[in-house]
Coordinates of C-alpha atoms in Angstrom, one line a residue:
M2 CA -58.1 134.4 50.2
V3 CA -54.5 133.6 50.7
Q4 CA -52.0 132.3 48.0
Q5 CA -48.5 131.0 48.7
M6 CA -45.8 131.2 46.1
T7 CA -42.0 131.2 45.6
I8 CA -40.3 134.0 43.7
N9 CA -38.3 133.3 40.6
Q10 CA -35.5 135.3 39.0
S11 CA -37.8 137.0 36.4
G12 CA -39.4 139.6 38.8
F13 CA -38.3 143.0 39.8
H14 CA -36.8 144.0 43.1
V15 CA -38.9 145.8 45.6
S16 CA -36.6 147.8 47.9
H17 CA -37.1 148.0 51.7
Y18 CA -38.1 151.7 51.1
W19 CA -41.6 150.4 49.9
I20 CA -42.0 147.7 52.5
E21 CA -44.1 148.8 55.5
P22 CA -44.0 147.4 59.0
V23 CA -47.0 145.2 59.7
S24 CA -49.1 144.5 62.8
F25 CA -50.9 141.1 63.3
A26 CA -54.1 140.5 65.2
L27 CA -56.1 137.4 65.9
Y28 CA -59.1 136.9 63.7
E29 CA -61.9 137.0 66.2
E30 CA -65.3 138.4 66.9
R31 CA -65.2 142.2 67.1
T32 CA -67.4 145.0 65.8
I33 CA -66.2 146.9 62.8
Q34 CA -65.9 150.0 64.9
E35 CA -63.6 148.1 67.3
W36 CA -61.5 147.0 64.4
A37 CA -61.3 150.6 63.2
R38 CA -60.0 151.8 66.6
L39 CA -57.5 149.0 66.6
L40 CA -56.3 149.9 63.2
Q41 CA -56.0 153.6 64.2
Y42 CA -53.8 152.5 67.1
A43 CA -51.7 150.0 65.0
G44 CA -50.9 152.3 62.0
S45 CA -51.2 151.8 58.3
L46 CA -52.4 148.1 58.1
I47 CA -53.2 145.0 60.2
V48 CA -53.0 141.4 59.0
L49 CA -55.6 139.2 60.6
V50 CA -54.4 135.7 61.4
T51 CA -55.9 132.4 62.6
E52 CA -54.9 130.8 65.9
E53 CA -52.5 128.7 63.7
G54 CA -50.8 131.9 62.5
E55 CA -52.2 131.7 58.9
P56 CA -53.1 135.1 57.3
V57 CA -56.8 135.6 56.7
G58 CA -56.8 139.1 55.2
A59 CA -55.6 142.6 55.7
L60 CA -57.3 145.7 57.1
L61 CA -56.4 149.0 55.4
P62 CA -57.7 152.5 56.4
E63 CA -59.4 153.0 53.1
T64 CA -61.2 149.7 53.1
I65 CA -62.5 150.0 56.6
V66 CA -63.7 153.6 56.0
A67 CA -65.4 152.5 52.8
A68 CA -67.1 149.6 54.6
I69 CA -68.4 151.8 57.5
S70 CA -69.6 154.5 55.1
H71 CA -71.7 151.8 53.2
G72 CA -73.2 150.7 56.5
E73 CA -71.4 147.3 56.6
T74 CA -71.2 145.6 60.0
A75 CA -69.2 142.5 59.2
I76 CA -65.4 142.9 59.2
E77 CA -65.2 140.5 56.3
K78 CA -66.6 143.2 54.0
A79 CA -63.5 145.4 54.9
L80 CA -60.8 142.7 54.5
E81 CA -58.3 143.0 51.6
S82 CA -57.0 139.7 50.3
V83 CA -53.4 138.8 51.1
E84 CA -50.7 137.2 49.0
V85 CA -47.7 135.8 50.8
I86 CA -44.4 136.0 49.0
E87 CA -41.2 134.4 50.0
I88 CA -38.0 136.2 49.1
E89 CA -35.3 134.5 47.1
N90 CA -32.4 136.6 45.9
R91 CA -34.4 139.8 46.8
R92 CA -36.5 139.5 43.6
T93 CA -40.3 139.9 43.7
P94 CA -42.9 139.4 41.0
S95 CA -46.1 141.3 40.5
P96 CA -48.9 140.1 42.7
D97 CA -52.2 138.7 41.1
G98 CA -55.0 141.3 41.3
S99 CA -55.4 144.1 43.9
K100 CA -53.9 142.5 47.0
V101 CA -51.7 143.3 49.9
V102 CA -48.4 141.5 49.6
L103 CA -47.0 140.0 52.8
I104 CA -43.2 139.6 52.5
K105 CA -41.8 136.5 54.1
E106 CA -38.1 135.7 54.7
G107 CA -37.5 132.2 56.1
N108 CA -40.0 131.7 58.9
D109 CA -40.5 135.4 59.6
Y110 CA -42.7 138.1 58.0
I111 CA -40.5 141.2 57.4
G112 CA -43.3 143.5 56.3
A113 CA -46.0 144.2 53.7
V114 CA -46.3 146.1 50.5
T115 CA -49.7 147.7 49.8
R116 CA -51.2 147.9 46.3
E117 CA -50.3 151.6 46.0
N118 CA -46.7 151.0 47.1
W119 CA -46.4 148.1 44.7
R120 CA -47.5 150.3 41.9
R121 CA -45.0 152.9 42.9
A122 CA -42.2 150.3 43.1
R123 CA -43.1 149.0 39.7
E124 CA -43.0 152.6 38.3
E125 CA -39.7 153.2 40.0
Y126 CA -38.3 150.0 38.5
E127 CA -39.6 150.9 35.0
Q128 CA -38.3 154.4 35.2
K129 CA -34.9 153.2 36.3
A130 CA -34.8 150.7 33.4
I131 CA -35.7 153.4 31.0
L132 CA -33.0 155.7 32.4
E133 CA -30.4 152.9 32.2
A134 CA -31.3 152.3 28.6
I135 CA -31.0 156.0 27.7
L136 CA -27.7 156.3 29.4
E137 CA -26.2 153.2 27.8
N138 CA -27.5 154.0 24.3
A139 CA -26.7 157.7 24.3
Y140 CA -24.2 158.9 21.7
E141 CA -22.7 161.4 24.2
G142 CA -20.5 160.3 27.0
I143 CA -22.3 160.7 30.4
V144 CA -20.9 160.5 33.9
I145 CA -22.8 161.1 37.1
V146 CA -21.1 161.9 40.4
D147 CA -22.4 162.2 44.0
K148 CA -21.8 165.1 46.4
Q149 CA -18.4 163.7 47.3
G150 CA -17.3 163.7 43.6
K151 CA -17.4 159.9 43.4
I152 CA -18.7 158.3 40.2
V153 CA -22.2 156.9 40.6
K154 CA -22.7 156.0 36.9
M155 CA -20.6 156.2 33.7
N156 CA -22.2 155.1 30.5
N157 CA -20.7 152.9 27.9
A158 CA -19.8 155.7 25.5
Y159 CA -17.7 157.5 28.2
R160 CA -16.1 154.3 29.4
S161 CA -15.2 153.4 25.8
F162 CA -13.6 156.8 25.2
I163 CA -11.3 156.6 28.2
G164 CA -10.0 153.1 27.4
G165 CA -12.9 150.7 27.5
K166 CA -13.0 150.4 31.3
D167 CA -15.6 148.2 33.1
E168 CA -18.3 149.7 35.4
A169 CA -16.5 148.1 38.4
E170 CA -13.3 150.0 37.5
V171 CA -14.9 153.4 37.6
E172 CA -18.0 153.4 39.9
G173 CA -17.3 154.5 43.4
K174 CA -13.9 156.1 42.4
F175 CA -13.2 159.8 42.8
V176 CA -13.9 161.4 39.4
A177 CA -10.6 163.2 39.1
D178 CA -8.8 159.8 39.4
V179 CA -10.7 158.5 36.4
I180 CA -11.2 161.5 34.0
E181 CA -8.2 163.7 33.4
N182 CA -8.5 167.5 33.7
T183 CA -12.1 167.2 34.9
R184 CA -13.8 169.9 37.0
L185 CA -16.9 167.9 37.8
H186 CA -16.0 167.7 41.5
E187 CA -15.5 171.5 41.5
V188 CA -19.0 172.0 40.0
V189 CA -20.4 169.9 42.9
K190 CA -18.8 172.4 45.3
S191 CA -19.7 175.6 43.5
G192 CA -23.1 174.6 42.2
I193 CA -22.5 176.7 39.0
P194 CA -23.1 174.9 35.7
E195 CA -20.2 175.0 33.1
R196 CA -21.4 174.7 29.5
G197 CA -19.5 174.3 26.3
E198 CA -16.1 174.1 28.1
I199 CA -13.0 172.7 26.3
Q200 CA -11.4 169.8 28.2
L201 CA -8.3 167.9 27.1
I202 CA -9.1 164.1 27.5
E203 CA -7.0 161.3 26.0
G204 CA -5.0 163.8 24.0
Q205 CA -8.1 165.4 22.4
N206 CA -9.8 168.7 23.0
M207 CA -13.4 167.8 24.0
V208 CA -16.5 170.0 24.3
V209 CA -18.1 169.2 27.7
H210 CA -21.0 170.3 29.8
R211 CA -20.8 170.1 33.6
I212 CA -24.3 170.4 35.3
P213 CA -24.9 170.4 39.1
I214 CA -27.8 168.3 40.4
W215 CA -29.9 170.3 42.9
Q216 CA -32.3 168.7 45.4
N217 CA -34.1 170.6 48.2
H218 CA -31.9 173.7 47.5
R219 CA -28.7 171.6 47.9
V220 CA -26.2 170.3 45.4
V221 CA -26.3 166.5 45.7
G222 CA -24.2 165.6 42.6
A223 CA -23.4 166.6 39.1
V224 CA -23.6 165.3 35.5
G225 CA -20.8 165.6 33.0
M226 CA -21.4 165.2 29.3
L227 CA -19.1 164.8 26.3
I228 CA -21.2 166.5 23.7
F229 CA -19.0 165.9 20.7
E230 CA -16.2 163.5 19.7
G231 CA -13.9 166.5 19.5
V232 CA -13.7 170.2 18.6
S233 CA -13.1 169.3 14.9
E234 CA -16.5 167.6 14.8
L235 CA -18.1 170.7 16.3
Y236 CA -16.7 172.8 13.4
E237 CA -18.2 170.2 11.0
I238 CA -21.6 170.4 12.7
L239 CA -21.5 174.2 12.6
Q240 CA -20.7 174.2 8.9
R241 CA -23.6 171.8 8.2
A242 CA -25.9 174.1 10.3
R243 CA -24.8 177.2 8.2
V244 CA -25.7 175.3 5.0
F245 CA -29.0 174.2 6.4
L246 CA -29.9 177.7 7.6
S247 CA -29.0 179.3 4.2
E248 CA -31.4 176.8 2.5
E249 CA -34.4 177.5 4.8
S250 CA -37.1 179.9 3.7
P251 CA -36.2 183.5 4.6
S252 CA -39.9 184.3 5.4
T253 CA -40.1 181.8 8.3
E254 CA -36.5 181.6 9.6
P255 CA -36.3 185.0 11.3
T256 CA -39.4 184.4 13.3
K257 CA -38.3 181.0 14.6
K258 CA -34.8 182.3 15.3
N259 CA -36.1 185.3 17.2
A260 CA -38.5 183.2 19.3
T261 CA -35.7 180.8 20.2
S262 CA -33.3 183.6 21.0
V263 CA -35.8 185.3 23.4
E264 CA -36.7 182.0 25.1
R265 CA -33.0 181.3 25.8
R266 CA -32.7 184.6 27.6
L267 CA -35.4 183.4 30.0
I268 CA -32.8 181.4 32.0
G269 CA -33.6 178.7 34.6
R270 CA -35.0 175.3 35.1
S271 CA -37.3 175.9 38.0
E272 CA -40.9 174.7 37.9
A273 CA -42.2 178.2 38.3
L274 CA -40.3 179.5 35.3
Q275 CA -41.1 176.6 33.1
S276 CA -44.8 177.0 34.0
C277 CA -44.7 180.7 32.9
K278 CA -43.0 179.7 29.6
C279 CA -45.7 177.1 29.0
F280 CA -48.5 179.6 29.7
A281 CA -46.8 182.1 27.3
R282 CA -46.8 179.5 24.6
K283 CA -50.5 178.8 25.0
V284 CA -51.4 182.5 25.1
A285 CA -49.3 183.2 21.9
R286 CA -51.8 181.1 19.9
T287 CA -54.4 183.8 20.3
K288 CA -54.7 187.5 19.8
A289 CA -56.1 188.1 23.3
T290 CA -54.9 191.0 25.4
V291 CA -52.4 189.8 28.1
L292 CA -51.5 191.3 31.4
L293 CA -48.0 190.6 32.8
T294 CA -47.6 191.2 36.5
G295 CA -44.5 190.9 38.6
E296 CA -41.9 192.9 40.5
T297 CA -39.4 195.1 38.8
G298 CA -36.6 193.2 37.1
T299 CA -38.4 189.9 36.7
G300 CA -38.3 189.9 32.9
K301 CA -41.8 191.1 31.9
E302 CA -40.7 192.6 28.6
L303 CA -38.8 189.4 27.7
F304 CA -42.1 187.5 28.2
A305 CA -43.9 190.0 26.1
R306 CA -41.4 189.6 23.3
L307 CA -41.6 185.8 23.7
I308 CA -45.4 185.9 23.3
H309 CA -45.1 188.1 20.3
Q310 CA -42.4 186.0 18.6
M311 CA -44.4 182.8 19.0
S312 CA -47.6 184.3 17.8
N313 CA -49.1 184.7 14.3
Q314 CA -48.1 188.4 14.5
A315 CA -44.4 187.6 14.8
N316 CA -43.6 189.1 11.4
G317 CA -45.2 192.3 12.4
P318 CA -43.7 195.0 14.6
F319 CA -43.1 194.8 18.4
V320 CA -43.6 198.3 19.8
A321 CA -42.8 199.0 23.4
I322 CA -43.4 202.1 25.5
N323 CA -43.0 202.8 29.2
C324 CA -46.1 204.7 30.6
A325 CA -44.2 205.9 33.7
A326 CA -41.3 207.5 31.7
M327 CA -43.1 210.6 30.5
P328 CA -45.8 213.1 31.5
E329 CA -49.4 212.5 30.4
T330 CA -49.5 215.0 27.5
L331 CA -46.3 213.6 26.0
L332 CA -47.4 210.0 26.6
E333 CA -50.7 210.8 24.8
A334 CA -48.9 212.2 21.8
E335 CA -46.5 209.2 21.7
L336 CA -49.4 206.7 21.8
F337 CA -51.9 208.5 19.5
G338 CA -49.6 210.4 17.2
Y339 CA -50.4 214.0 16.2
E340 CA -50.9 216.3 13.2
E341 CA -48.7 219.1 12.2
G342 CA -49.3 222.2 14.3
A343 CA -51.3 220.2 16.9
F344 CA -49.3 221.8 19.7
T345 CA -46.3 224.0 20.2
G346 CA -43.1 222.1 19.2
A347 CA -45.0 219.6 17.1
R348 CA -42.9 218.1 14.4
R349 CA -43.5 219.3 10.8
G350 CA -45.7 216.8 9.0
G351 CA -46.9 215.4 12.4
A352 CA -46.0 211.9 13.8
V353 CA -47.4 208.4 13.7
G354 CA -48.2 207.2 17.2
K355 CA -47.4 203.8 18.8
F356 CA -50.9 202.5 18.3
E357 CA -50.5 202.9 14.5
Q358 CA -46.9 201.7 14.5
A359 CA -47.9 198.5 16.2
S360 CA -50.6 197.7 13.6
G361 CA -50.2 194.1 12.4
G362 CA -48.0 193.3 15.4
T363 CA -47.9 193.8 19.2
L364 CA -48.0 196.9 21.4
F365 CA -46.3 196.4 24.8
L366 CA -47.4 198.9 27.5
D367 CA -45.0 198.8 30.4
E368 CA -46.0 200.3 33.7
A369 CA -49.6 200.4 32.5
G370 CA -50.8 201.2 36.1
E371 CA -49.2 204.6 35.8
M372 CA -51.6 205.9 33.2
S373 CA -54.0 208.6 34.2
N374 CA -57.8 207.8 34.2
A375 CA -58.4 210.0 31.2
L376 CA -55.7 208.2 29.2
Q377 CA -57.1 204.9 30.3
A378 CA -60.5 205.8 28.9
K379 CA -58.9 206.7 25.6
L380 CA -57.0 203.4 25.5
L381 CA -60.1 201.4 26.2
R382 CA -61.9 203.1 23.3
V383 CA -59.0 202.2 20.9
L384 CA -59.2 198.6 22.0
E385 CA -63.0 198.5 21.4
T386 CA -63.1 200.4 18.1
K387 CA -59.7 199.6 16.7
Q388 CA -59.5 203.3 15.7
V389 CA -57.1 206.0 16.6
D390 CA -57.7 209.8 16.7
R391 CA -54.4 211.6 16.3
V392 CA -53.9 214.7 18.5
G393 CA -55.2 217.6 16.4
S394 CA -57.1 215.5 13.9
C395 CA -60.7 214.7 13.4
R396 CA -60.2 211.7 11.0
P397 CA -59.9 208.3 12.8
V398 CA -57.2 205.9 11.6
Q399 CA -57.7 202.2 11.6
T400 CA -55.3 200.0 13.5
D401 CA -55.1 196.4 14.5
F402 CA -52.6 195.3 17.2
R403 CA -52.3 192.8 20.0
L404 CA -51.9 194.5 23.4
I405 CA -49.6 193.2 26.1
A406 CA -49.7 195.3 29.2
A407 CA -47.3 195.0 32.2
T408 CA -47.3 196.3 35.7
N409 CA -45.6 195.9 39.1
A410 CA -48.5 197.5 40.9
D411 CA -51.5 195.8 42.4
L412 CA -54.2 196.9 39.9
N413 CA -56.9 195.5 42.2
H414 CA -55.9 198.0 44.9
L415 CA -55.7 200.8 42.3
V416 CA -59.2 200.1 41.2
A417 CA -60.4 200.1 44.8
D418 CA -58.7 203.5 45.3
G419 CA -60.2 204.9 42.1
K420 CA -56.9 205.2 40.4
F421 CA -57.6 202.6 37.7
R422 CA -60.7 202.2 35.7
K423 CA -62.8 199.1 36.4
D424 CA -63.8 198.7 32.7
L425 CA -60.2 198.7 31.5
Y426 CA -59.1 196.5 34.5
Y427 CA -61.6 193.8 33.5
R428 CA -60.4 194.1 29.9
L429 CA -56.8 193.5 30.9
V430 CA -57.0 190.9 33.7
A431 CA -58.9 188.2 31.7
I432 CA -55.5 186.6 30.8
T433 CA -52.9 187.3 33.4
L434 CA -49.4 185.9 33.7
N435 CA -47.7 186.5 37.1
I436 CA -43.9 186.2 36.8
P437 CA -42.4 185.0 40.1
P438 CA -39.7 187.0 41.8
L439 CA -36.2 185.5 41.9
R440 CA -36.4 184.8 45.7
E441 CA -39.2 182.2 44.8
R442 CA -37.1 180.4 42.3
K443 CA -33.6 180.4 43.8
E444 CA -32.8 177.1 42.2
D445 CA -32.3 179.2 39.0
I446 CA -29.6 181.4 40.5
P447 CA -26.6 179.1 39.5
Y448 CA -27.9 179.0 35.9
L449 CA -28.3 182.8 35.8
I450 CA -24.8 183.3 37.2
S451 CA -23.3 181.0 34.5
A452 CA -25.3 182.7 31.7
F453 CA -24.4 186.3 32.8
M454 CA -20.7 185.3 33.3
D455 CA -20.8 184.0 29.7
R456 CA -22.3 187.3 28.5
F457 CA -19.9 189.6 30.3
A458 CA -16.9 187.5 29.5
Q459 CA -17.7 187.8 25.8
E460 CA -18.6 191.5 26.1
Y461 CA -15.4 192.4 28.0
G462 CA -13.1 189.9 26.3
L463 CA -12.3 188.3 29.7
R464 CA -11.9 184.7 30.9
H465 CA -14.6 183.0 33.0
K466 CA -14.3 183.2 36.8
R467 CA -14.8 180.3 39.2
F468 CA -17.3 180.7 42.0
C469 CA -16.3 179.3 45.4
E470 CA -18.9 177.7 47.6
D471 CA -19.1 180.7 50.0
A472 CA -19.8 183.1 47.1
L473 CA -22.6 181.0 45.7
H474 CA -24.0 180.6 49.3
A475 CA -24.1 184.5 49.5
F476 CA -26.0 184.7 46.2
L477 CA -28.5 182.0 47.4
E478 CA -29.0 183.6 50.8
Y479 CA -29.8 187.1 49.4
D480 CA -33.4 187.8 48.4
W481 CA -32.8 189.9 45.3
P482 CA -35.4 192.7 45.6
G483 CA -34.2 193.9 42.1
N484 CA -34.6 190.3 40.8
V485 CA -32.8 189.1 37.7
R486 CA -31.7 192.7 36.7
E487 CA -30.0 193.1 40.1
L488 CA -28.3 189.8 39.8
A489 CA -27.0 190.7 36.3
N490 CA -25.5 193.9 37.7
A491 CA -23.8 191.9 40.5
I492 CA -22.2 189.6 37.9
D493 CA -21.2 192.6 35.8
Y494 CA -19.4 194.1 38.9
I495 CA -17.6 190.8 39.6
M496 CA -16.5 190.4 36.0
A497 CA -15.5 194.0 35.5
I498 CA -14.0 194.9 38.9
G499 CA -12.8 191.6 40.3
E500 CA -9.1 190.8 39.5
E501 CA -9.0 187.3 41.0
E502 CA -9.9 184.3 38.9
K503 CA -11.9 182.8 41.8
V504 CA -15.0 184.5 43.2
T505 CA -15.1 184.4 47.0
S506 CA -17.3 186.1 49.5
D507 CA -14.5 188.8 49.8
T508 CA -14.7 189.7 46.1
L509 CA -18.5 190.1 45.9
P510 CA -20.2 193.5 45.4
P511 CA -20.4 195.6 48.6
F512 CA -24.2 195.1 49.1
L513 CA -23.8 191.3 49.0
R514 CA -20.8 191.4 51.4
N515 CA -22.7 193.5 53.8
H516 CA -25.8 191.3 53.6
A517 CA -23.6 188.1 54.1
A518 CA -21.9 189.7 57.1
K519 CA -25.2 190.6 58.8
K520 CA -26.6 187.1 58.2
E521 CA -23.4 185.6 59.7
S522 CA -23.7 188.0 62.7
L523 CA -27.3 186.9 63.3
K524 CA -26.3 183.2 63.1
A525 CA -23.4 183.8 65.5
V526 CA -25.9 185.4 68.0
A527 CA -28.3 182.4 67.6
R528 CA -25.4 179.9 68.1
R529 CA -24.3 181.7 71.3
S530 CA -27.8 181.8 72.6
E531 CA -28.3 178.1 71.9
K532 CA -25.0 177.2 73.6
E533 CA -26.0 179.1 76.7
R534 CA -29.4 177.4 76.9
I535 CA -27.7 173.9 76.5
E536 CA -25.2 174.7 79.2
Q537 CA -27.9 175.9 81.6
A538 CA -30.0 172.7 81.0
I539 CA -27.0 170.5 81.7
V540 CA -26.3 172.4 84.9
L541 CA -29.9 172.0 86.0
A542 CA -29.8 168.3 85.1
N543 CA -26.6 167.8 87.2
G544 CA -24.7 166.7 84.1
N545 CA -27.3 164.1 83.0
K546 CA -27.6 164.5 79.2
A547 CA -30.9 162.6 78.9
K548 CA -32.5 164.9 81.5
A549 CA -31.0 168.0 79.9
A550 CA -32.4 166.9 76.5
K551 CA -35.9 166.5 78.1
L552 CA -35.6 170.0 79.7
L553 CA -34.7 171.4 76.2
G554 CA -37.6 169.5 74.6
I555 CA -35.3 167.7 72.1
H556 CA -34.2 164.2 71.5
R557 CA -31.0 163.0 73.3
A558 CA -29.4 162.2 70.0
T559 CA -30.1 165.8 68.9
L560 CA -28.4 167.1 72.0
Y561 CA -25.3 165.0 71.4
R562 CA -25.1 166.3 67.8
K563 CA -25.4 169.9 68.9
L564 CA -22.7 169.4 71.6
K565 CA -20.4 167.8 68.9
E566 CA -21.0 170.8 66.6
Q567 CA -20.2 173.2 69.3
E568 CA -16.9 171.4 70.1
S569 CA -15.9 171.4 66.4
S570 CA -16.7 175.1 66.0

């Protein structure tokens, strides 16, 4: 069951991250239940050895559980075969079959790699190789920096552009010492992406992107990209694009252009937002009724427009109406239309309603939960019969539209309270897209800040402002009850009112400054309380830090860290 081999140079490197500590036990007579208890005590795996120290096999939790569940009594049925690998130059080949790999260095076993970890290590290795190939073969110059602004990786295209430097000459160096006029280290501090910026490098105006890398709600680095060889090439590409667009079919181009335009307005890279976009694309393939739910300001109408523009009805009209914006009688007239003389003040010749206007396209009913029960019943009849009776008319009019409804109310509760009809509710909720609030996708905030700064800079003819770390922190700490709309208004204030080029916590809108001050006040109270508890514990322990840590229920190292933080503050 054991193979011995020496590793050659052709294998891939398994890092210590994947190597688990291993326990050894003498291969002797025990019941399978006794071995299970021993494994539970030892941890993830046990290697059984002979009296001479030779490995016999390995016990894993999954193998012993499987053996017991099948009624096995002999431990041999639960043993996993072992392969011993000696490390040379830290390179390890793939093991034969499904085995546990015991890693040996000299005369000592330094750990083991399970089949699952071996698979993950192999995937990690292959993904790294693919990324390396992409970086080195990319037309664009790409540089990656860590959170200190030091270069982790610079591809061949970028190194060639700045003078053909070797990897050793750039990696580990502060980015500003290698690339002139860069702001990549500033992007690491601010966390705000900078796209399409002009940067003078090697005497040429270059178009660059600077994108922060976020991990667990923290900036851990940034990526810089030289997108074009220069501004002159950008103009050439734009000219070619104009020619291409002028040659495309006019019947299809507006639809594709509009769908792309709408999707670009749904800004962010969070998994939650991408999942919503993916769902919208799938729904767009059908004519099914869609219900969009979410808080105010989350972008429900944008998603409705996206579904419309990606659907087969994209060349038809998109008609929107807010059901909460007008009284019931006026809303009915707006939806159904009316004949001349139908009511006092009716327009001469009557009017076509939204149901008819949307025929061949999409009707977007915003705040659908605000409709009266009577109007809900009439809407349901239109959906079922595809016919509309104008106010004051006895002749039904045919219509065929796709309905997208939206609400920030809980329709389920409204149904329970008798404020929303069950039959219409079941018609609407079959396909529901819930759009998450901004507080649940805060990783999108830096991208939203960047996009809205772009918009208002163009609108007001102003230069971009630079966000300082404390300002971004205030944006990330705030929960944004008004969601994206509220954030857009905050950026509007900063661009229109703020006179400084840098955005700090002192130049934020008043509501953000007040919120940041309250949070800081609460943190200060918590810090004072913690300091008092630590001081009391040290007094009770007569100055003994180990005893004080025990009294506080924390590790001694944690206590020392907290004391150091208190000293520095």
